[in-house]
PDB file of C-alpha atoms in Angstrom:
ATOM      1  CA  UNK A 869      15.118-180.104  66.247  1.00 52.00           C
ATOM      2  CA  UNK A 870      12.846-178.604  63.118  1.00 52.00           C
ATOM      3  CA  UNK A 871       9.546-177.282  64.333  1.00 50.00           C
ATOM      4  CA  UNK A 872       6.954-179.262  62.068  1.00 51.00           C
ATOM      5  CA  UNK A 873       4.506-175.962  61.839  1.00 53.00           C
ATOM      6  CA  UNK A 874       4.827-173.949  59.356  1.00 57.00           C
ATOM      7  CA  UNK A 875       3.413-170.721  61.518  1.00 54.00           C
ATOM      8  CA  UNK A 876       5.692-171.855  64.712  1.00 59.00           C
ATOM      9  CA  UNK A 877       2.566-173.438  66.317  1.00 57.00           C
ATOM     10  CA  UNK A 878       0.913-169.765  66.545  1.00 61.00           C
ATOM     11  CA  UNK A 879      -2.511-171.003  64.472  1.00 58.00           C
ATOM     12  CA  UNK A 880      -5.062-172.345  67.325  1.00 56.00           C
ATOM     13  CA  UNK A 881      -6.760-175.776  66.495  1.00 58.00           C
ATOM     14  CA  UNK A 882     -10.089-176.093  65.481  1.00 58.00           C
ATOM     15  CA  UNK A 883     -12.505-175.988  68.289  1.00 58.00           C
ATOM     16  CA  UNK A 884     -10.244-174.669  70.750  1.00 55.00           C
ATOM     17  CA  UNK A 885     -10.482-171.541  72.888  1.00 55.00           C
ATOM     18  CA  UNK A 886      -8.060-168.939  72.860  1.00 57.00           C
ATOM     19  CA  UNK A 887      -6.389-168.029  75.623  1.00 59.00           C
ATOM     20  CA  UNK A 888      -8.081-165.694  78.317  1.00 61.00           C
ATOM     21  CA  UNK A 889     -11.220-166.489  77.105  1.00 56.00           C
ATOM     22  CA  UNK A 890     -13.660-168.867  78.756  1.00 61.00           C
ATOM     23  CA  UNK A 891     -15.483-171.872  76.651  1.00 60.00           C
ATOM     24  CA  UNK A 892     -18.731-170.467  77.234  1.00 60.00           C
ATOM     25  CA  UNK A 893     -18.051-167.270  75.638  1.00 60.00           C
ATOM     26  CA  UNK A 894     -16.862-169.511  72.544  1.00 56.00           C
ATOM     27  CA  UNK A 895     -19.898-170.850  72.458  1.00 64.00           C
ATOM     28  CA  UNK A 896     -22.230-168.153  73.245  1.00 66.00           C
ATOM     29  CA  UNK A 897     -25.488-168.877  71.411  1.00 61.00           C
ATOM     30  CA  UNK A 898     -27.179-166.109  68.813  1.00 62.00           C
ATOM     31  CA  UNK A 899     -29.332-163.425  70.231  1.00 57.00           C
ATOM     32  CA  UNK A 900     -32.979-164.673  69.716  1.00 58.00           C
ATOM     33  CA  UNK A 901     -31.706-168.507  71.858  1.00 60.00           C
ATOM     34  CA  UNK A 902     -30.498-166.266  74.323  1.00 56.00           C
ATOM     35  CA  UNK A 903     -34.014-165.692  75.526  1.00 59.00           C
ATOM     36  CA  UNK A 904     -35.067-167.430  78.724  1.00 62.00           C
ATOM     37  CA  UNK A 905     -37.410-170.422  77.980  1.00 64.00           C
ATOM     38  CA  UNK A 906     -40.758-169.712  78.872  1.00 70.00           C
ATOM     39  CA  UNK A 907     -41.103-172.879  80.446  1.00 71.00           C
ATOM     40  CA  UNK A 908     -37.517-173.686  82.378  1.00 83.00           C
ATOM     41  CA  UNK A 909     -37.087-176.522  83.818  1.00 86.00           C
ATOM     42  CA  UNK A 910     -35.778-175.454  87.532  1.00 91.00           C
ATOM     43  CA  UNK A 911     -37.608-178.048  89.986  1.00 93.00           C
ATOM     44  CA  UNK A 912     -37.264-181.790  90.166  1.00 94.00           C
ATOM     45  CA  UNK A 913     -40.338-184.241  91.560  1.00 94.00           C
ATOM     46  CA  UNK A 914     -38.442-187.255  93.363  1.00 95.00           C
ATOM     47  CA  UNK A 915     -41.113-190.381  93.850  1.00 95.00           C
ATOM     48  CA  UNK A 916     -41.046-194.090  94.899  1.00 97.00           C
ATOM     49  CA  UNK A 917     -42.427-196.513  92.573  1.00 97.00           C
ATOM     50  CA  UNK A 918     -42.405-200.046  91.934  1.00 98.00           C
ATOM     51  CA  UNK A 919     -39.476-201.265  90.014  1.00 98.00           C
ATOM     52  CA  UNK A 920     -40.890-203.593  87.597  1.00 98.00           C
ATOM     53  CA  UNK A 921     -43.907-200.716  86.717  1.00 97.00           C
ATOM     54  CA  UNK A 922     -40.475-197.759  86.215  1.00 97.00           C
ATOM     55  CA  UNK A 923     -38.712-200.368  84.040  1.00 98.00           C
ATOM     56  CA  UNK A 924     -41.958-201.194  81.815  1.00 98.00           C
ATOM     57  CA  UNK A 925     -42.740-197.571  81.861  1.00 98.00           C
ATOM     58  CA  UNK A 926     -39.094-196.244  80.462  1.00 97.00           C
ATOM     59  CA  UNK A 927     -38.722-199.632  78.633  1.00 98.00           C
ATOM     60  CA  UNK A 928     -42.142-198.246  76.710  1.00 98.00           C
ATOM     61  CA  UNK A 929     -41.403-194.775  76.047  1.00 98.00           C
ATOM     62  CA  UNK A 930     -37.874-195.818  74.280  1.00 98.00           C
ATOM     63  CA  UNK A 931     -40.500-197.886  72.181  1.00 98.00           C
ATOM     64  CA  UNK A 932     -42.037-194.657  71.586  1.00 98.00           C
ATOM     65  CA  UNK A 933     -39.033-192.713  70.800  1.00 98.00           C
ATOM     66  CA  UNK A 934     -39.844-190.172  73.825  1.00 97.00           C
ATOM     67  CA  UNK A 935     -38.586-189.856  77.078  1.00 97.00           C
ATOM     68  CA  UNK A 936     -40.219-190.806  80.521  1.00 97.00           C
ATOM     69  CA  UNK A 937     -39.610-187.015  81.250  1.00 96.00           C
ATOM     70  CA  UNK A 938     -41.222-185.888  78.605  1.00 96.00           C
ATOM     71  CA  UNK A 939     -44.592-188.140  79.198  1.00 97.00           C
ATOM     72  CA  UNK A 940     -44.745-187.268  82.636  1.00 97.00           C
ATOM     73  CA  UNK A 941     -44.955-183.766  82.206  1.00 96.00           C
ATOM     74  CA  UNK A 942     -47.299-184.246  79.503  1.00 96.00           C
ATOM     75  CA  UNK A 943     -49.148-185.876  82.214  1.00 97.00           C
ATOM     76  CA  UNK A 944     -48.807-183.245  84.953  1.00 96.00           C
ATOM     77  CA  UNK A 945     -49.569-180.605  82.673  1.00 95.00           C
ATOM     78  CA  UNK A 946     -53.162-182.032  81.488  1.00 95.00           C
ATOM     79  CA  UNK A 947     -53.859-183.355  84.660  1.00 95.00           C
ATOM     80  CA  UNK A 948     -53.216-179.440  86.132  1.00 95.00           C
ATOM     81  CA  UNK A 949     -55.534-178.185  83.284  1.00 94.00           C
ATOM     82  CA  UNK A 950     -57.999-180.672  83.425  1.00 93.00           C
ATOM     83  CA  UNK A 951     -58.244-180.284  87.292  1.00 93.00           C
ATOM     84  CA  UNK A 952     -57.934-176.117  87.124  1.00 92.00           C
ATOM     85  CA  UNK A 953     -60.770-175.958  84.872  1.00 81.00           C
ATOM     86  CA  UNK A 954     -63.281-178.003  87.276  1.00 78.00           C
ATOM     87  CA  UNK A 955     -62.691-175.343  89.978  1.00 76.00           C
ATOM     88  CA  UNK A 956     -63.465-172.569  88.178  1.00 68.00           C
TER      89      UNK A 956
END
């Protein structure tokens, strides 16, 4: 049986990791996205809403090429700021 590779099969494929090393050091990022992110998203908010409102809501923001994510943090975050600023 011939071996079809010219280098015995020795060359790795494109976009895979050698061995011994992991994926994610393959794919390590440059040094200025290694930075945290000043804002990380680490907590989750878990509510109960009405159905048909959720479904008009995401149905809306696809409309709006944006993410119902992405509004409601827009949300929390002026709502925080608007709210702050009366206290003080």
């Amino acid at each position: 049986m011939a071996d079809d590779k010219k280098d015995g099969g020795k060359t790795p494929k494109k976009g895979v990791v050698k061995k011994g090393s992991s994926r994610k050091e393959a794919l390590k990022k440059p040094a200025a996205e290694k930075r945290e992110k000043k804002n990380k998203k680490d907590s989750q908010l878990v509510i109960r809403l009405n159905r048909e409102m959720r479904d008009r809501f995401v149905a809306l923001c696809e409309e709006l090429d944006t993410s119902a994510a992405r509004e409601l943090r827009g949300f929390m975050k002026e709502f925080v700021r608007k709210h702050e600023d009366k206290e003080k």
